[in-house]
PDB file of C-alpha atoms in Angstrom:
ATOM      1  CA  MET A   1       9.379  26.048   1.379  1.00 47.00           C
ATOM      2  CA  THR A   2      11.247  27.750   4.347  1.00 46.00           C
ATOM      3  CA  SER A   3       8.011  28.964   5.833  1.00 49.00           C
ATOM      4  CA  GLN A   4       6.570  25.410   5.597  1.00 54.00           C
ATOM      5  CA  LYS A   5       9.127  23.829   7.507  1.00 57.00           C
ATOM      6  CA  SER A   6       9.036  26.374  10.056  1.00 65.00           C
ATOM      7  CA  LEU A   7       4.948  25.804  10.261  1.00 70.00           C
ATOM      8  CA  LYS A   8       6.141  22.013  10.794  1.00 71.00           C
ATOM      9  CA  THR A   9       8.745  22.646  13.363  1.00 72.00           C
ATOM     10  CA  ARG A  10       5.713  24.770  15.276  1.00 73.00           C
ATOM     11  CA  VAL A  11       3.369  22.423  14.991  1.00 72.00           C
ATOM     12  CA  ARG A  12       5.340  19.371  16.388  1.00 74.00           C
ATOM     13  CA  ALA A  13       6.787  21.820  18.860  1.00 72.00           C
ATOM     14  CA  ARG A  14       3.145  22.042  20.357  1.00 70.00           C
ATOM     15  CA  MET A  15       2.295  18.428  19.911  1.00 68.00           C
ATOM     16  CA  GLU A  16       4.708  17.422  22.411  1.00 68.00           C
ATOM     17  CA  LYS A  17       3.973  20.291  24.728  1.00 64.00           C
ATOM     18  CA  THR A  18       0.089  19.545  24.676  1.00 65.00           C
ATOM     19  CA  GLY A  19      -0.246  15.787  23.196  1.00 62.00           C
ATOM     20  CA  GLU A  20      -2.547  17.103  20.570  1.00 63.00           C
ATOM     21  CA  SER A  21      -2.550  14.986  17.104  1.00 66.00           C
ATOM     22  CA  TYR A  22      -0.787  16.895  14.374  1.00 70.00           C
ATOM     23  CA  THR A  23      -4.016  17.747  12.687  1.00 68.00           C
ATOM     24  CA  THR A  24      -5.172  19.261  15.716  1.00 66.00           C
ATOM     25  CA  ALA A  25      -2.259  21.411  16.931  1.00 69.00           C
ATOM     26  CA  ARG A  26      -1.831  22.907  12.930  1.00 68.00           C
ATOM     27  CA  ARG A  27      -5.235  23.972  13.223  1.00 65.00           C
ATOM     28  CA  GLN A  28      -5.205  25.783  16.139  1.00 63.00           C
ATOM     29  CA  LEU A  29      -1.642  27.696  15.103  1.00 64.00           C
ATOM     30  CA  LEU A  30      -3.244  28.356  12.057  1.00 66.00           C
ATOM     31  CA  ALA A  31      -6.599  29.721  13.805  1.00 59.00           C
ATOM     32  CA  ARG A  32      -4.249  32.114  15.919  1.00 58.00           C
ATOM     33  CA  THR A  33      -2.116  32.946  13.020  1.00 51.00           C
ATOM     34  CA  ARG A  34      -5.479  34.499  11.200  1.00 45.00           C
ATOM     35  CA  ALA A  35      -6.498  36.345  14.064  1.00 44.00           C
ATOM     36  CA  THR A  36      -3.375  38.484  14.155  1.00 38.00           C
ATOM     37  CA  THR A  37      -2.455  41.542  12.449  1.00 33.00           C
ATOM     38  CA  PRO A  38      -1.619  41.254   8.399  1.00 34.00           C
ATOM     39  CA  GLU A  39       2.002  42.235   9.221  1.00 36.00           C
ATOM     40  CA  ASP A  40       2.519  39.345  11.989  1.00 34.00           C
ATOM     41  CA  THR A  41       1.393  37.195   9.303  1.00 30.00           C
ATOM     42  CA  ALA A  42       3.521  37.696   6.462  1.00 33.00           C
ATOM     43  CA  GLY A  43       5.551  34.605   6.771  1.00 34.00           C
ATOM     44  CA  VAL A  44       2.679  31.944   7.412  1.00 29.00           C
ATOM     45  CA  PRO A  45       2.554  29.168   4.917  1.00 33.00           C
ATOM     46  CA  ALA A  46      -0.932  30.012   3.708  1.00 33.00           C
ATOM     47  CA  ALA A  47       0.145  32.780   1.682  1.00 31.00           C
ATOM     48  CA  ALA A  48       4.075  31.905   0.719  1.00 33.00           C
ATOM     49  CA  SER A  49       2.235  28.753  -0.515  1.00 34.00           C
ATOM     50  CA  ALA A  50       0.929  30.651  -3.528  1.00 34.00           C
ATOM     51  CA  PRO A  51       3.385  31.207  -6.188  1.00 36.00           C
ATOM     52  CA  ALA A  52       5.232  34.657  -5.992  1.00 36.00           C
ATOM     53  CA  THR A  53       3.558  36.027  -9.124  1.00 36.00           C
ATOM     54  CA  VAL A  54       0.153  35.739  -7.367  1.00 36.00           C
ATOM     55  CA  GLN A  55      -0.679  39.146  -5.666  1.00 37.00           C
ATOM     56  CA  SER A  56      -4.223  37.833  -4.170  1.00 37.00           C
ATOM     57  CA  PRO A  57      -5.523  35.223  -3.064  1.00 38.00           C
ATOM     58  CA  PRO A  58      -6.427  31.550  -5.172  1.00 37.00           C
ATOM     59  CA  PRO A  59     -10.310  32.609  -6.083  1.00 39.00           C
ATOM     60  CA  ALA A  60     -12.754  30.787  -4.525  1.00 39.00           C
ATOM     61  CA  ALA A  61     -13.071  27.935  -7.090  1.00 39.00           C
ATOM     62  CA  ALA A  62      -9.711  26.472  -5.942  1.00 51.00           C
ATOM     63  CA  ALA A  63     -11.285  25.311  -2.376  1.00 63.00           C
ATOM     64  CA  VAL A  64      -9.211  22.942  -0.517  1.00 78.00           C
ATOM     65  CA  GLN A  65      -9.929  19.223  -0.547  1.00 82.00           C
ATOM     66  CA  THR A  66     -11.715  18.840   2.710  1.00 88.00           C
ATOM     67  CA  ASP A  67     -13.828  21.622   1.879  1.00 85.00           C
ATOM     68  CA  ARG A  68     -15.148  20.073  -1.585  1.00 81.00           C
ATOM     69  CA  ILE A  69     -15.495  16.516   0.062  1.00 88.00           C
ATOM     70  CA  ALA A  70     -17.359  15.791   3.330  1.00 91.00           C
ATOM     71  CA  ASP A  71     -15.701  14.108   6.129  1.00 92.00           C
ATOM     72  CA  ALA A  72     -18.870  12.014   6.246  1.00 92.00           C
ATOM     73  CA  LEU A  73     -18.971  11.027   2.536  1.00 92.00           C
ATOM     74  CA  LEU A  74     -15.075  10.117   2.779  1.00 94.00           C
ATOM     75  CA  ARG A  75     -15.550   8.315   5.708  1.00 94.00           C
ATOM     76  CA  GLU A  76     -18.675   6.412   3.779  1.00 93.00           C
ATOM     77  CA  ARG A  77     -16.318   5.756   0.883  1.00 92.00           C
ATOM     78  CA  THR A  78     -13.134   4.951   2.690  1.00 95.00           C
ATOM     79  CA  GLY A  79     -13.435   4.147   6.048  1.00 95.00           C
ATOM     80  CA  ARG A  80     -12.122   7.194   7.649  1.00 96.00           C
ATOM     81  CA  GLY A  81     -12.508  10.827   8.184  1.00 95.00           C
ATOM     82  CA  TRP A  82     -10.014  13.572   6.939  1.00 95.00           C
ATOM     83  CA  ASP A  83      -8.254  13.553  10.668  1.00 95.00           C
ATOM     84  CA  GLU A  84      -8.405   9.973  10.775  1.00 96.00           C
ATOM     85  CA  TRP A  85      -6.418   9.914   7.465  1.00 97.00           C
ATOM     86  CA  PHE A  86      -3.999  12.463   8.215  1.00 95.00           C
ATOM     87  CA  ASP A  87      -3.233  11.180  11.671  1.00 95.00           C
ATOM     88  CA  LEU A  88      -2.230   7.876  10.077  1.00 96.00           C
ATOM     89  CA  LEU A  89      -0.212   9.360   7.112  1.00 95.00           C
ATOM     90  CA  ASP A  90       1.657  11.470   9.851  1.00 94.00           C
ATOM     91  CA  ALA A  91       2.489   8.493  11.411  1.00 94.00           C
ATOM     92  CA  TRP A  92       3.728   7.131   8.479  1.00 95.00           C
ATOM     93  CA  HIS A  93       5.950  10.066   7.706  1.00 93.00           C
ATOM     94  CA  GLY A  94       3.851  10.805   5.012  1.00 92.00           C
ATOM     95  CA  THR A  95       5.281  14.617   4.757  1.00 89.00           C
ATOM     96  CA  ASP A  96       8.695  12.589   3.160  1.00 89.00           C
ATOM     97  CA  ARG A  97       6.826  10.415   0.778  1.00 89.00           C
ATOM     98  CA  THR A  98       5.964  11.771  -2.669  1.00 86.00           C
ATOM     99  CA  HIS A  99       2.530  11.863  -4.187  1.00 86.00           C
ATOM    100  CA  THR A 100       2.886   8.540  -6.120  1.00 88.00           C
ATOM    101  CA  GLU A 101       4.260   6.673  -2.823  1.00 92.00           C
ATOM    102  CA  ILE A 102       1.314   8.231  -0.723  1.00 94.00           C
ATOM    103  CA  ALA A 103      -1.276   6.955  -2.986  1.00 92.00           C
ATOM    104  CA  ARG A 104      -0.159   3.843  -3.532  1.00 93.00           C
ATOM    105  CA  TRP A 105       0.023   3.037   0.226  1.00 95.00           C
ATOM    106  CA  LEU A 106      -3.317   4.199   0.411  1.00 96.00           C
ATOM    107  CA  VAL A 107      -4.386   1.621  -2.390  1.00 93.00           C
ATOM    108  CA  THR A 108      -2.080  -1.251  -1.169  1.00 94.00           C
ATOM    109  CA  GLU A 109      -2.496  -1.036   2.420  1.00 95.00           C
ATOM    110  CA  HIS A 110      -5.697   0.033   3.284  1.00 95.00           C
ATOM    111  CA  GLU A 111      -7.430  -0.760   0.014  1.00 94.00           C
ATOM    112  CA  VAL A 112      -8.944   2.688  -0.815  1.00 93.00           C
ATOM    113  CA  PRO A 113     -10.017   3.055  -4.029  1.00 90.00           C
ATOM    114  CA  GLY A 114      -8.064   4.509  -6.725  1.00 87.00           C
ATOM    115  CA  TRP A 115      -9.885   7.800  -7.181  1.00 85.00           C
ATOM    116  CA  TRP A 116     -10.462   8.064  -3.498  1.00 91.00           C
ATOM    117  CA  ALA A 117      -6.703   7.420  -2.693  1.00 91.00           C
ATOM    118  CA  GLN A 118      -6.010  10.338  -4.741  1.00 87.00           C
ATOM    119  CA  THR A 119      -8.461  12.608  -3.201  1.00 90.00           C
ATOM    120  CA  VAL A 120      -7.268  11.716   0.352  1.00 94.00           C
ATOM    121  CA  THR A 121      -3.412  12.281  -0.976  1.00 92.00           C
ATOM    122  CA  VAL A 122      -4.324  15.731  -2.222  1.00 87.00           C
ATOM    123  CA  GLY A 123      -6.007  16.721   0.556  1.00 90.00           C
ATOM    124  CA  TYR A 124      -3.345  15.629   2.680  1.00 92.00           C
ATOM    125  CA  GLU A 125      -0.762  17.359   1.029  1.00 84.00           C
ATOM    126  CA  GLN A 126      -2.789  20.550   0.794  1.00 83.00           C
ATOM    127  CA  SER A 127      -3.349  20.337   4.859  1.00 88.00           C
ATOM    128  CA  ARG A 128       0.411  19.977   5.550  1.00 86.00           C
ATOM    129  CA  GLY A 129       1.302  22.987   3.031  1.00 78.00           C
ATOM    130  CA  LEU A 130       3.330  20.537   0.200  1.00 76.00           C
ATOM    131  CA  ARG A 131       0.524  22.025  -2.075  1.00 73.00           C
ATOM    132  CA  ALA A 132      -1.791  24.996  -2.491  1.00 68.00           C
ATOM    133  CA  PRO A 133      -5.304  24.240  -4.112  1.00 65.00           C
ATOM    134  CA  GLY A 134      -4.918  23.411  -7.666  1.00 60.00           C
ATOM    135  CA  GLN A 135      -1.192  23.306  -7.600  1.00 63.00           C
ATOM    136  CA  ARG A 136       0.601  20.007  -8.404  1.00 60.00           C
ATOM    137  CA  ARG A 137       3.035  18.619  -6.296  1.00 57.00           C
ATOM    138  CA  GLY A 138       6.322  20.500  -6.474  1.00 58.00           C
ATOM    139  CA  GLY A 139       5.224  23.030  -8.828  1.00 59.00           C
ATOM    140  CA  GLY A 140       2.811  23.803 -11.458  1.00 72.00           C
ATOM    141  CA  PHE A 141      -1.191  24.108 -11.424  1.00 80.00           C
ATOM    142  CA  THR A 142      -3.879  22.232 -12.601  1.00 81.00           C
ATOM    143  CA  ALA A 143      -7.896  22.378 -12.609  1.00 86.00           C
ATOM    144  CA  GLY A 144     -10.345  19.714 -14.209  1.00 87.00           C
ATOM    145  CA  GLY A 145     -13.608  18.149 -13.029  1.00 90.00           C
ATOM    146  CA  SER A 146     -15.519  15.018 -12.904  1.00 91.00           C
ATOM    147  CA  ARG A 147     -18.986  13.190 -14.186  1.00 93.00           C
ATOM    148  CA  THR A 148     -20.698  10.448 -14.035  1.00 95.00           C
ATOM    149  CA  VAL A 149     -23.001  10.023 -16.945  1.00 97.00           C
ATOM    150  CA  ALA A 150     -25.777   7.537 -18.001  1.00 97.00           C
ATOM    151  CA  VAL A 151     -24.271   6.133 -21.121  1.00 97.00           C
ATOM    152  CA  PRO A 152     -21.730   2.877 -21.550  1.00 96.00           C
ATOM    153  CA  VAL A 153     -17.861   3.990 -21.149  1.00 96.00           C
ATOM    154  CA  HIS A 154     -17.180   3.678 -24.477  1.00 96.00           C
ATOM    155  CA  ARG A 155     -19.384   6.194 -25.585  1.00 96.00           C
ATOM    156  CA  LEU A 156     -17.913   8.724 -22.945  1.00 97.00           C
ATOM    157  CA  PHE A 157     -14.708   8.112 -24.636  1.00 97.00           C
ATOM    158  CA  ALA A 158     -16.038   9.016 -28.114  1.00 97.00           C
ATOM    159  CA  ALA A 159     -17.250  12.114 -27.278  1.00 97.00           C
ATOM    160  CA  PHE A 160     -13.319  13.059 -26.519  1.00 97.00           C
ATOM    161  CA  ALA A 161     -11.937  10.683 -29.484  1.00 97.00           C
ATOM    162  CA  ASP A 162     -14.475  11.380 -32.305  1.00 96.00           C
ATOM    163  CA  ASP A 163     -13.472  14.886 -33.494  1.00 95.00           C
ATOM    164  CA  ALA A 164     -17.507  15.280 -35.044  1.00 95.00           C
ATOM    165  CA  LEU A 165     -18.879  14.269 -31.735  1.00 95.00           C
ATOM    166  CA  ARG A 166     -16.415  16.023 -29.414  1.00 96.00           C
ATOM    167  CA  VAL A 167     -16.862  19.286 -31.578  1.00 95.00           C
ATOM    168  CA  ARG A 168     -20.738  19.547 -30.637  1.00 96.00           C
ATOM    169  CA  TRP A 169     -19.978  19.945 -26.716  1.00 96.00           C
ATOM    170  CA  LEU A 170     -16.682  21.535 -27.030  1.00 95.00           C
ATOM    171  CA  PRO A 171     -16.519  23.917 -29.776  1.00 93.00           C
ATOM    172  CA  ASP A 172     -13.922  26.385 -31.225  1.00 89.00           C
ATOM    173  CA  VAL A 173     -10.924  24.777 -28.852  1.00 91.00           C
ATOM    174  CA  GLU A 174      -8.208  23.222 -31.105  1.00 93.00           C
ATOM    175  CA  VAL A 175      -7.270  19.592 -29.793  1.00 94.00           C
ATOM    176  CA  ARG A 176      -4.474  18.031 -30.871  1.00 95.00           C
ATOM    177  CA  VAL A 177      -4.312  14.120 -29.745  1.00 95.00           C
ATOM    178  CA  ARG A 178      -1.271  12.661 -28.280  1.00 94.00           C
ATOM    179  CA  THR A 179      -2.370   9.098 -27.035  1.00 95.00           C
ATOM    180  CA  ALA A 180      -5.755   7.695 -26.477  1.00 96.00           C
ATOM    181  CA  THR A 181      -6.254   4.374 -25.485  1.00 95.00           C
ATOM    182  CA  ALA A 182      -9.927   2.913 -26.049  1.00 95.00           C
ATOM    183  CA  SER A 183     -12.266   3.310 -23.155  1.00 94.00           C
ATOM    184  CA  LYS A 184      -9.419   4.186 -20.809  1.00 92.00           C
ATOM    185  CA  THR A 185      -7.272   7.342 -21.309  1.00 94.00           C
ATOM    186  CA  PHE A 186      -7.115  10.416 -23.292  1.00 96.00           C
ATOM    187  CA  ARG A 187      -4.334  12.971 -23.874  1.00 94.00           C
ATOM    188  CA  ALA A 188      -3.781  15.777 -25.824  1.00 96.00           C
ATOM    189  CA  ASP A 189      -2.366  19.371 -25.960  1.00 95.00           C
ATOM    190  CA  TRP A 190      -5.027  22.122 -25.745  1.00 94.00           C
ATOM    191  CA  ASP A 191      -5.579  24.913 -28.042  1.00 89.00           C
ATOM    192  CA  GLY A 192      -2.298  25.207 -29.567  1.00 86.00           C
ATOM    193  CA  GLY A 193      -0.319  24.476 -26.097  1.00 84.00           C
ATOM    194  CA  PRO A 194       1.335  24.858 -23.493  1.00 91.00           C
ATOM    195  CA  THR A 195      -1.068  23.197 -21.608  1.00 93.00           C
ATOM    196  CA  ARG A 196      -2.444  19.674 -22.362  1.00 94.00           C
ATOM    197  CA  ILE A 197      -5.502  17.704 -20.978  1.00 95.00           C
ATOM    198  CA  VAL A 198      -5.322  14.475 -19.408  1.00 93.00           C
ATOM    199  CA  VAL A 199      -8.406  12.196 -19.315  1.00 94.00           C
ATOM    200  CA  GLY A 200      -9.417   9.091 -17.623  1.00 92.00           C
ATOM    201  CA  PHE A 201     -12.765   6.676 -18.079  1.00 93.00           C
ATOM    202  CA  THR A 202     -14.250   4.449 -15.776  1.00 92.00           C
ATOM    203  CA  ALA A 203     -17.013   2.294 -16.482  1.00 93.00           C
ATOM    204  CA  VAL A 204     -19.908   2.369 -13.704  1.00 91.00           C
ATOM    205  CA  GLY A 205     -21.997  -0.629 -14.899  1.00 88.00           C
ATOM    206  CA  GLU A 206     -22.655  -1.431 -18.279  1.00 91.00           C
ATOM    207  CA  THR A 207     -25.236   1.917 -18.524  1.00 94.00           C
ATOM    208  CA  ARG A 208     -23.147   4.398 -16.493  1.00 95.00           C
ATOM    209  CA  SER A 209     -19.610   5.937 -16.563  1.00 96.00           C
ATOM    210  CA  ARG A 210     -17.193   8.278 -15.304  1.00 93.00           C
ATOM    211  CA  VAL A 211     -15.399  10.644 -16.732  1.00 94.00           C
ATOM    212  CA  ALA A 212     -12.493  12.588 -14.870  1.00 92.00           C
ATOM    213  CA  VAL A 213     -10.366  15.454 -16.540  1.00 93.00           C
ATOM    214  CA  GLN A 214      -7.371  16.887 -15.460  1.00 89.00           C
ATOM    215  CA  HIS A 215      -5.747  20.097 -17.432  1.00 93.00           C
ATOM    216  CA  GLU A 216      -2.286  20.456 -16.462  1.00 88.00           C
ATOM    217  CA  LYS A 217       0.407  23.299 -17.263  1.00 87.00           C
ATOM    218  CA  LEU A 218      -1.279  25.798 -16.093  1.00 88.00           C
ATOM    219  CA  THR A 219       0.266  29.437 -15.107  1.00 83.00           C
ATOM    220  CA  GLY A 220      -1.129  29.694 -11.635  1.00 81.00           C
ATOM    221  CA  ALA A 221      -4.062  29.882  -9.538  1.00 78.00           C
ATOM    222  CA  GLU A 222      -5.992  32.416 -11.378  1.00 82.00           C
ATOM    223  CA  GLN A 223      -5.856  30.216 -14.865  1.00 86.00           C
ATOM    224  CA  ALA A 224      -6.632  26.880 -12.618  1.00 84.00           C
ATOM    225  CA  ALA A 225      -9.605  28.617 -10.860  1.00 85.00           C
ATOM    226  CA  GLU A 226     -11.018  29.800 -14.522  1.00 89.00           C
ATOM    227  CA  LEU A 227     -10.677  26.492 -15.843  1.00 91.00           C
ATOM    228  CA  LYS A 228     -12.131  24.850 -13.027  1.00 89.00           C
ATOM    229  CA  ALA A 229     -15.519  26.668 -13.557  1.00 92.00           C
ATOM    230  CA  TYR A 230     -14.870  25.712 -17.420  1.00 95.00           C
ATOM    231  CA  TRP A 231     -14.926  22.165 -17.070  1.00 95.00           C
ATOM    232  CA  ARG A 232     -17.401  21.925 -14.663  1.00 94.00           C
ATOM    233  CA  ASP A 233     -19.568  23.654 -17.369  1.00 96.00           C
ATOM    234  CA  ARG A 234     -18.284  21.296 -20.074  1.00 97.00           C
ATOM    235  CA  LEU A 235     -18.925  18.695 -18.456  1.00 97.00           C
ATOM    236  CA  ALA A 236     -22.424  19.580 -17.373  1.00 96.00           C
ATOM    237  CA  THR A 237     -23.057  20.189 -21.200  1.00 97.00           C
ATOM    238  CA  LEU A 238     -21.536  16.461 -22.139  1.00 97.00           C
ATOM    239  CA  LYS A 239     -23.887  14.780 -19.509  1.00 97.00           C
ATOM    240  CA  HIS A 240     -26.902  16.477 -21.130  1.00 97.00           C
ATOM    241  CA  LEU A 241     -25.962  15.811 -24.756  1.00 96.00           C
ATOM    242  CA  LEU A 242     -25.099  11.998 -24.343  1.00 97.00           C
ATOM    243  CA  GLU A 243     -28.096  11.530 -22.261  1.00 96.00           C
ATOM    244  CA  ALA A 244     -30.130  13.022 -24.549  1.00 93.00           C
ATOM    245  CA  ASP A 245     -28.576  11.090 -27.466  1.00 80.00           C
ATOM    246  CA  GLY A 246     -28.603   7.715 -25.856  1.00 62.00           C
ATOM    247  CA  ASP A 247     -26.098   5.258 -26.951  1.00 52.00           C
ATOM    248  CA  PRO A 248     -26.617   4.568 -30.770  1.00 48.00           C
ATOM    249  CA  ARG A 249     -24.230   2.483 -31.419  1.00 47.00           C
TER     250      ARG A 249
END
């Protein structure tokens, strides 16, 4: 955390000197840092943001949000690109706000749809050194994925809640349900714990729906990267299964 504060101080000093935005000033400082020797970069936030137990950089699968979501797509869905949102959040003192406060502000003040508000919030927190890729604000790591499937939302929910259907695409895993609200949310302990999954469902019309899985309480960036790849594969299998079966109910 000390190194994060140090970077913020250097960024703001550069902003005062050059008149650059926070985003531009930070990018220039990090570019200069990457050009120095390894000994010179010992204290930069890019390394310090990973837990002390992680000896190597996070695997490539743990990509930052700004790499995962193209600027043009973000602008199309939210009305602004990454730098514009970051500058707006900086002016609102976003680094002093909680994750929930930022996401709520984006939804209520700027009418950003819920999923995209979360996307912008995570991207902002990563860009300001408040979390590493795959890491939750303030600590532990998460992984997951999302898919849009050409079946009604009740059928997508059943793929998680119905034991017989779930085992067809998620075999050899013990899932102990904690709570389930039909066609909305599904929470369960994973394979005996201590990790767990939180799943949300959204209808996209009458014949299409979207599922988003978040796998929580992971041990670090490496496990997060592995589970991110795992969920990408499993959700692809789920999509193929449900679309092949259709909606028999």
